[in-house]
Amino acid sequence: MGEDNSFIIAGPPPLQPIPDTSLGKLIYEKLLESLDKSDALVDAVTGQSLSYKEILAATCSLANSLIKSGYGRNTIVTICSENCKQFFIPVIAALYIGAVIAPINHNYTKTEMIHCLNISKPTVVFCSRQVCGKFIDLKKKLEFIDRIITIDGDSRVGEVESLDSLIKNCLRGSTSSYECPMAEVPIGEQVAFIMCSSGTTGLPKGVMITHLNVIAKFMQNNDPRYQNQQGGRCTFGVLPFYHSYGMFVSLNSIYRKIKIVVVKRFEENVFLSTIEKYRITSLSLVPPLAVFLAKSPLVKDYDLSSVTEVSCGAAPLSKNIEEILKNKLKIKSVRQAYGLTETTIGVVGMPLGCEKFGSSGKVLPYMLCKIRNPDTGESLGPNQIGELCFKGPVIMKGYYDNEQATRESFTPDGWLLTGDLAYYDNEEYFYVVDRLKELIKYKGFQVAPAELEALLLTNPKIRDAAVVGVPDENAGELPLAFVVTDSGAVLTEVEVKQFIEGRVSSPKRLRGGVIFTTAIPKNPSGKILRRELRQLLRKNKSKL
């Protein structure tokens, strides 16, 4: 059966057209307008800051330095660092010259990094001193890496250069701090970012986000029906900048002149004291942070009265936590949103002044949405559960160097298949209820069961294995493994957990536990029947 487009939900008519210019030029012109502004990025612990004027000078100098070194349009640049105030300097400079930014999680093991680096094959790596050693080793194995530049060092160490020295050297020979070689690019085709995202195959894929995708996202965030446009706001840079949520929320904050207070990582008292000290007004959260704010006894020891708005994404937030958080912070609402890396984050969001507990909101401007029966392609009307599908200018170009995965992610007539099950009510508010995809979401991070299953099967004592997510209020889901041991093999839960822990980054550890079983249920084609495993898990729990 062909595609059915009889039920299509459109976002409200846009209030402004999408600018026909590159993302780099858009940000450059906004920074030029902001030279009288003070702090743009502030380190929460040290209090050191970067002004908009300093960001403009540094990004222009770095862009010139990169051009002189022979880099330019389509050069692939990786950024790998914990959050810091310098993080966006190489990002913005790369956008000026039409280079492509491929962020990588700094917590990845070398094996995980090698896989991600082999997707994008970056020529230049910008990293923090914390992970510099990893890249020195990786450069010996990966011939495509040409240069390593630390973003938080102030001098060259051996073959590793520093961002600070590159900028200073370039400034010495410059007649103006703000001269910049701006690339002319076709914004709808030119890739700006290759973001890592996990698919059902288990290994990360490279999501191609174009200049148009991000500019359209900026325009959605400029819409007063959906986003507060008041000046003097201050937001919290606690979400990882390498992740699409942290990346695009923060870039948009720089564009909109919203001060960002940055922390390297989440620590309970630092998180709360930063809100109090810097009078944070806007919080962009993932459910584990929302749960912490709602339930932690530490909250009462801090003055959080500056917070006026809270948004939450990456995974659904329960009605209970939403209500507790709203009352505790004395705010009008906790606004949820829905999006993916493949949709340049949010495509559904709660309009200002509206409240529907449990709902992710309504379709955003510029976007089209439909609920599709995944088996028949039929479009479904209100209050019928099906797969969320989207069209519009924030939808990814595809997966980098992976035509098959790209084809499988779109219908023949161009709708992005999200893999998420949802419905909308009679007022066109959307509710996400489940996932077609088998990804586990741990604290907003995607954990692919197939990746862990493949690792488990490398253990000579394990004959078969399957991984599912166990619901957890604090983390969202915890990875749990069902394990079939080889005949005569002796294996404990602790040994299985340690085996995985030594091979993966923190979100992928088997925090949900290990259950030993005699067989993994599968269909005739060999696909694991996770539904039956979850039933088995419920039976297992009921016996406890």
XYZ file of C-alpha atoms in Angstrom:
544
model
C 0.000 0.000 0.000
C 1.281 3.510 -0.820
C 1.649 6.467 1.470
C -1.502 8.171 2.741
C -1.337 11.904 3.475
C -4.966 12.502 4.405
C -4.201 13.682 7.965
C -1.402 16.260 8.084
C -0.855 18.654 10.990
C 0.926 21.900 10.087
C 2.626 24.244 12.498
C 1.281 27.806 12.690
C 2.183 30.155 9.807
C 5.740 31.488 10.340
C 6.081 35.093 11.461
C 9.224 35.616 9.380
C 10.928 34.046 6.356
C 14.071 31.944 6.788
C 17.082 34.169 5.914
C 18.863 33.180 2.711
C 22.368 33.364 4.140
C 24.914 31.029 5.674
C 24.798 30.163 9.356
C 28.302 31.542 9.794
C 27.365 34.893 8.275
C 24.180 35.060 10.362
C 26.137 34.555 13.608
C 28.950 36.903 12.467
C 26.504 39.741 11.791
C 24.768 39.172 15.129
C 28.110 39.296 16.965
C 28.978 42.541 15.152
C 25.753 44.003 16.575
C 26.709 42.841 20.071
C 30.040 44.584 20.631
C 28.590 46.663 23.457
C 27.391 43.573 25.290
C 29.296 42.139 28.215
C 29.363 38.471 29.188
C 28.351 35.856 26.636
C 29.882 32.773 28.272
C 30.875 32.552 31.939
C 32.745 29.760 33.722
C 30.579 29.048 36.775
C 33.506 27.937 38.958
C 36.244 30.442 38.078
C 33.998 33.354 37.121
C 36.138 33.946 34.003
C 34.120 35.055 31.007
C 34.131 35.724 27.284
C 32.321 38.777 25.948
C 30.604 38.878 22.556
C 33.379 41.196 21.392
C 36.046 38.674 22.459
C 34.158 35.823 20.760
C 33.987 37.812 17.517
C 37.709 38.668 17.578
C 38.732 35.103 18.459
C 36.502 33.432 15.865
C 37.609 35.794 13.096
C 41.278 35.229 13.945
C 40.867 31.470 14.062
C 38.969 31.470 10.762
C 41.815 33.421 9.138
C 44.365 31.038 10.631
C 42.496 27.998 9.291
C 42.215 29.544 5.802
C 45.961 30.330 5.752
C 46.624 26.677 6.633
C 44.685 25.551 3.576
C 41.422 24.591 5.252
C 38.044 25.841 4.096
C 34.708 24.718 2.742
C 33.994 21.032 3.494
C 37.069 20.592 5.696
C 35.869 18.366 8.523
C 36.714 19.582 12.010
C 36.095 17.619 15.211
C 35.476 19.197 18.595
C 35.895 16.916 21.598
C 35.800 18.526 25.023
C 33.903 18.834 28.243
C 31.847 22.036 28.438
C 34.001 25.158 28.677
C 33.750 28.803 27.678
C 36.089 28.308 24.664
C 34.053 25.432 23.167
C 32.167 27.494 20.596
C 35.155 29.436 19.236
C 36.261 26.656 16.836
C 32.608 25.822 16.110
C 31.751 29.361 14.986
C 35.069 29.853 13.149
C 34.447 26.645 11.199
C 30.965 27.878 10.250
C 32.452 31.119 8.879
C 34.667 29.263 6.405
C 32.144 26.580 5.420
C 33.927 23.779 7.274
C 31.916 20.931 8.804
C 31.883 20.375 12.589
C 31.771 16.795 13.907
C 31.438 16.850 17.722
C 32.410 13.744 19.711
C 31.626 12.753 23.293
C 34.788 13.291 25.345
C 33.789 10.400 27.629
C 33.982 7.841 24.830
C 36.522 5.063 25.082
C 39.198 4.892 22.376
C 37.226 2.147 20.590
C 34.087 4.297 20.497
C 36.086 7.334 19.382
C 37.717 5.387 16.543
C 34.302 4.349 15.240
C 32.962 7.929 15.328
C 36.132 9.415 13.848
C 36.002 6.881 11.023
C 32.512 8.129 10.124
C 33.517 11.759 9.500
C 37.324 11.422 9.066
C 38.214 14.894 10.414
C 41.369 16.676 9.314
C 41.567 18.950 12.357
C 40.766 18.017 15.950
C 40.030 20.641 18.591
C 40.024 19.056 22.040
C 40.512 19.777 25.720
C 43.670 18.875 27.601
C 41.636 16.173 29.371
C 41.357 14.093 26.174
C 44.448 15.357 24.346
C 46.430 12.211 25.182
C 43.794 10.008 23.543
C 44.051 11.978 20.312
C 47.860 11.919 20.274
C 47.578 8.110 20.285
C 44.712 8.078 17.776
C 46.597 10.322 15.338
C 49.192 7.556 14.961
C 46.448 5.106 13.908
C 44.185 7.400 11.885
C 46.011 8.930 8.929
C 43.305 11.489 8.151
C 43.978 13.508 11.344
C 46.362 16.307 10.358
C 46.398 18.568 13.421
C 45.458 18.507 17.099
C 44.666 21.806 18.811
C 43.826 22.182 22.502
C 41.112 24.718 23.242
C 41.979 25.237 26.919
C 45.783 25.375 26.732
C 47.857 28.528 26.219
C 50.975 27.167 24.518
C 52.136 24.482 22.087
C 53.264 21.162 23.578
C 55.145 19.020 21.055
C 52.942 18.390 18.032
C 49.862 19.692 19.837
C 49.040 23.337 19.174
C 46.878 25.610 21.308
C 43.873 27.665 20.289
C 45.212 30.609 22.259
C 48.533 30.709 20.385
C 46.858 30.329 16.973
C 44.601 33.294 17.711
C 47.430 35.480 19.059
C 49.691 34.731 16.089
C 46.946 35.625 13.655
C 46.061 38.858 15.471
C 49.654 40.114 15.171
C 49.439 40.331 11.396
C 45.866 41.588 11.170
C 44.774 45.139 10.407
C 41.342 44.528 11.928
C 40.196 42.099 14.593
C 36.913 41.551 12.764
C 38.006 40.810 9.187
C 36.784 37.356 8.307
C 36.809 35.166 5.160
C 33.119 34.257 4.898
C 32.274 31.230 2.747
C 29.382 31.487 0.315
C 27.457 28.219 0.550
C 24.142 26.815 -0.708
C 22.492 26.761 2.712
C 20.082 23.918 2.006
C 22.817 21.591 0.758
C 25.884 22.654 2.721
C 26.430 20.455 5.793
C 27.272 22.427 8.931
C 27.412 19.559 11.454
C 27.863 15.815 11.495
C 26.283 14.850 14.810
C 26.584 11.367 16.284
C 23.356 9.446 16.688
C 22.696 5.778 17.390
C 20.442 3.738 15.143
C 18.785 0.400 15.570
C 21.842 -1.285 14.092
C 23.601 -0.391 17.318
C 26.474 1.782 16.155
C 26.432 5.589 15.899
C 25.676 7.176 12.537
C 26.648 10.655 11.352
C 23.594 12.926 11.139
C 24.114 15.628 8.498
C 22.676 18.946 9.730
C 22.771 21.728 7.145
C 23.117 25.492 7.505
C 19.418 25.766 6.614
C 18.458 23.283 9.345
C 20.073 25.366 12.096
C 18.922 28.734 10.717
C 15.334 27.444 10.597
C 15.745 26.295 14.218
C 16.929 29.804 15.146
C 13.827 31.278 13.486
C 11.571 28.891 15.441
C 13.261 30.086 18.618
C 12.649 33.692 17.569
C 8.887 33.057 17.567
C 7.217 34.826 20.527
C 4.370 32.281 20.446
C 6.796 29.568 21.542
C 9.818 31.258 23.128
C 10.283 34.068 25.622
C 11.852 37.027 23.799
C 12.611 39.200 26.844
C 16.118 40.607 27.267
C 18.391 40.131 30.262
C 17.958 36.383 30.396
C 20.606 33.979 31.657
C 20.714 30.273 30.859
C 22.693 27.342 32.221
C 25.238 25.510 30.041
C 25.000 22.189 31.869
C 23.814 20.037 28.947
C 26.809 18.527 27.080
C 27.773 20.813 24.215
C 28.800 17.862 21.993
C 25.182 16.596 22.108
C 22.652 18.094 19.682
C 20.459 19.414 22.531
C 23.323 21.271 24.239
C 24.916 22.336 20.945
C 21.910 23.960 19.315
C 20.354 25.443 22.471
C 23.702 27.085 23.282
C 24.419 28.302 19.736
C 20.952 29.800 19.678
C 21.629 31.503 23.032
C 24.784 33.104 21.612
C 22.810 34.224 18.559
C 20.028 35.667 20.724
C 22.435 37.339 23.206
C 21.384 35.195 26.149
C 24.227 34.789 28.671
C 25.354 31.174 29.215
C 26.856 30.105 32.535
C 28.990 27.026 31.869
C 29.849 24.023 34.047
C 32.088 21.147 32.950
C 29.844 18.468 34.383
C 26.817 18.038 36.582
C 27.546 18.062 40.304
C 24.597 18.476 42.656
C 25.785 21.360 44.843
C 27.599 23.131 41.996
C 24.424 22.921 39.911
C 22.281 24.479 42.641
C 24.821 27.069 43.809
C 25.350 28.214 40.196
C 21.623 28.887 39.758
C 21.663 30.880 42.987
C 24.936 32.789 42.422
C 24.373 33.755 38.774
C 20.593 34.229 39.057
C 19.871 31.789 36.231
C 16.479 32.552 34.656
C 16.123 29.774 32.047
C 16.765 26.067 32.516
C 16.910 23.595 29.618
C 16.762 20.182 31.244
C 16.671 16.470 30.571
C 14.423 14.297 32.810
C 17.174 13.211 35.274
C 17.923 16.876 36.064
C 14.211 17.606 36.402
C 13.824 14.649 38.781
C 16.792 15.909 40.816
C 15.271 19.379 41.153
C 11.893 17.906 42.039
C 13.069 15.396 44.639
C 16.469 16.308 46.082
C 16.427 17.544 49.705
C 19.397 19.771 48.803
C 17.143 22.116 46.815
C 15.696 23.721 49.946
C 19.173 25.004 50.909
C 19.441 27.255 47.833
C 17.619 30.297 46.510
C 16.313 29.298 43.072
C 13.777 32.134 42.851
C 15.495 33.604 39.759
C 14.247 30.706 37.596
C 11.240 31.812 35.563
C 11.143 29.188 32.821
C 11.958 25.493 32.550
C 11.939 23.375 29.399
C 12.579 19.660 29.255
C 13.438 17.397 26.333
C 15.381 14.264 25.270
C 12.798 11.926 26.874
C 9.236 12.238 28.237
C 8.815 13.697 31.719
C 6.157 12.194 33.974
C 3.143 14.273 34.990
C 4.061 13.758 38.631
C 7.559 15.217 38.304
C 6.252 18.040 36.124
C 3.735 19.036 38.820
C 6.228 18.778 41.713
C 8.823 20.833 39.854
C 6.328 23.511 38.889
C 5.194 23.915 42.500
C 8.677 23.750 44.000
C 10.135 26.406 41.685
C 6.928 28.462 41.789
C 6.775 28.738 38.012
C 3.710 28.725 35.768
C 4.650 25.640 33.763
C 7.339 23.137 32.844
C 7.282 23.074 29.073
C 8.133 19.824 27.342
C 9.270 19.451 23.759
C 9.924 16.635 21.322
C 12.724 16.293 18.826
C 15.639 14.244 17.578
C 19.180 14.892 16.442
C 17.763 14.145 12.982
C 15.284 17.045 13.369
C 17.837 19.576 14.706
C 16.189 18.966 18.099
C 12.665 20.316 18.741
C 9.881 19.967 16.182
C 7.025 19.838 18.690
C 6.887 22.298 21.592
C 4.490 23.732 24.122
C 3.276 27.243 23.197
C 3.802 29.940 25.818
C 0.887 30.260 28.206
C -0.427 26.755 27.422
C -0.387 23.786 29.738
C -1.184 20.143 29.025
C 0.381 17.741 31.490
C 2.240 14.919 29.768
C 2.097 16.572 26.347
C 5.122 17.626 24.290
C 3.061 20.453 22.796
C 2.138 21.374 19.240
C 3.901 21.235 15.884
C 6.326 24.152 15.511
C 6.269 26.731 12.677
C 7.636 25.717 9.248
C 6.871 22.045 10.019
C 4.449 19.371 8.828
C 3.654 16.287 10.882
C 1.586 13.144 10.501
C 0.934 10.023 12.533
C 1.481 6.988 10.313
C 0.527 3.359 10.663
C 4.014 1.799 10.396
C 2.648 -1.372 8.801
C 0.341 0.089 6.150
C 1.543 3.665 5.577
C -1.963 4.912 6.404
C -2.244 8.363 7.997
C -4.077 8.321 11.311
C -6.451 10.870 12.798
C -6.775 12.211 16.359
C -6.297 9.863 19.332
C -4.822 7.034 17.235
C -1.317 5.805 18.044
C 1.189 5.522 15.215
C 4.665 6.596 14.151
C 5.539 10.283 14.229
C 6.691 11.568 10.812
C 7.914 15.043 9.861
C 8.718 17.251 6.889
C 10.239 20.718 6.985
C 13.425 22.799 6.899
C 14.922 21.429 10.149
C 14.963 17.806 8.916
C 18.457 16.370 8.416
C 19.988 15.979 4.974
C 20.651 12.312 5.752
C 23.309 10.105 7.311
C 26.874 10.883 6.277
C 28.322 8.353 3.857
C 25.433 5.961 4.549
C 22.901 6.016 1.721
C 21.131 2.865 2.876
C 20.438 4.211 6.362
C 19.249 7.482 4.810
C 16.804 5.688 2.498
C 15.462 3.599 5.379
C 14.776 6.741 7.458
C 12.445 8.396 4.937
C 9.227 7.389 3.211
C 9.348 7.411 -0.618
C 7.685 10.852 -0.596
C 10.134 12.368 1.870
C 8.674 12.041 5.380
C 11.243 11.437 8.136
C 10.381 8.279 10.072
C 11.192 9.007 13.714
C 10.679 5.524 15.124
C 8.610 7.039 17.947
C 4.978 6.152 18.629
C 2.637 9.001 19.525
C -0.860 10.423 19.100
C -2.401 13.870 19.045
C -5.635 14.920 20.739
C -8.541 16.885 19.266
C -6.683 20.155 19.935
C -3.549 18.883 18.129
C -1.424 18.497 21.258
C 1.016 15.610 20.881
C 1.767 12.808 23.337
C 4.748 10.472 22.870
C 3.888 7.042 24.268
C 6.532 4.536 23.153
C 9.305 3.832 20.666
C 9.360 1.671 17.611
C 13.102 1.937 17.764
C 14.763 -0.251 20.339
C 17.097 2.374 21.735
C 17.380 2.699 25.502
C 17.456 6.278 26.786
C 19.681 6.645 29.840
C 19.703 10.235 31.159
C 18.956 11.522 27.659
C 21.766 9.468 26.082
C 20.881 6.857 23.502
C 22.084 3.354 24.288
C 21.792 0.832 21.472
C 20.972 -2.703 22.691
C 22.592 -4.247 19.618
C 25.961 -2.669 20.462
C 25.924 -4.150 23.975
C 24.675 -7.498 22.685
C 27.544 -7.670 20.221
C 30.017 -6.943 23.028
C 28.484 -9.554 25.330
C 28.822 -12.160 22.612
C 32.581 -11.556 22.501
C 32.774 -13.117 25.983
C 33.670 -16.805 25.472
C 31.417 -17.816 28.367
C 28.307 -16.191 26.827
C 26.366 -18.080 24.164
C 23.567 -15.593 23.572
C 22.444 -12.254 24.954
C 19.803 -9.564 24.676
C 19.562 -6.105 26.231
C 16.430 -4.142 27.171
C 15.720 -0.951 29.088
C 14.337 -1.076 32.618
C 12.176 1.953 33.527
C 13.831 4.161 36.142
C 12.441 7.450 37.436
C 15.822 9.112 37.862
C 17.577 7.953 34.689
C 14.681 7.201 32.342
C 15.860 3.690 31.532
C 18.673 1.411 32.709
C 20.292 -1.167 30.404
C 19.642 -4.758 31.564
C 21.099 -7.867 29.968
C 19.563 -11.304 29.541
C 22.431 -13.757 29.247
C 22.624 -17.391 28.130
C 25.900 -18.945 29.304
C 27.840 -21.519 27.339
C 27.470 -25.132 28.423
C 29.418 -25.736 31.629
C 30.515 -22.097 31.965
C 30.341 -20.382 35.346
C 29.609 -16.653 35.225
C 28.308 -14.164 37.784
C 26.325 -10.949 37.407
C 29.279 -8.936 38.694
C 31.600 -10.493 36.095
C 29.197 -9.662 33.259
C 28.816 -6.068 34.459
C 32.594 -5.647 34.754
C 33.116 -7.150 31.309
C 30.874 -4.472 29.772
C 32.068 -1.644 32.018
C 35.641 -1.986 30.745
C 34.564 -1.627 27.123
C 31.992 1.179 27.012
C 31.380 4.719 28.220
C 29.342 5.325 31.368
C 25.758 5.525 29.944
C 26.085 2.048 28.408
C 26.894 0.146 31.609
C 24.474 -2.562 32.751
C 22.984 -0.601 35.633
C 19.686 -2.463 35.252
C 21.373 -5.754 36.128
C 21.855 -9.169 34.544
C 19.347 -12.011 34.319
C 20.586 -15.475 33.395
C 18.176 -17.444 31.210
C 18.142 -20.621 29.109
C 17.205 -19.021 25.773
C 16.614 -15.661 24.100
C 13.182 -15.495 22.405
C 13.466 -14.714 18.675
C 11.221 -14.652 15.637
C 11.807 -16.923 12.592
C 14.184 -14.423 10.989
C 16.312 -14.278 14.143
C 15.111 -10.910 15.456
C 15.044 -10.696 19.256
C 11.512 -10.480 20.679
C 12.078 -7.769 23.257
C 8.405 -7.657 24.142
C 8.681 -11.209 25.483
C 11.836 -10.289 27.382
C 10.018 -7.430 29.082
C 7.230 -9.826 30.058
C 9.863 -12.172 31.465
C 11.365 -9.253 33.363
C 7.992 -8.389 34.914
C 7.543 -12.012 36.010
C 11.045 -12.020 37.428
C 10.319 -8.864 39.439
C 6.989 -10.173 40.728
C 8.797 -13.118 42.311
C 11.095 -10.853 44.291
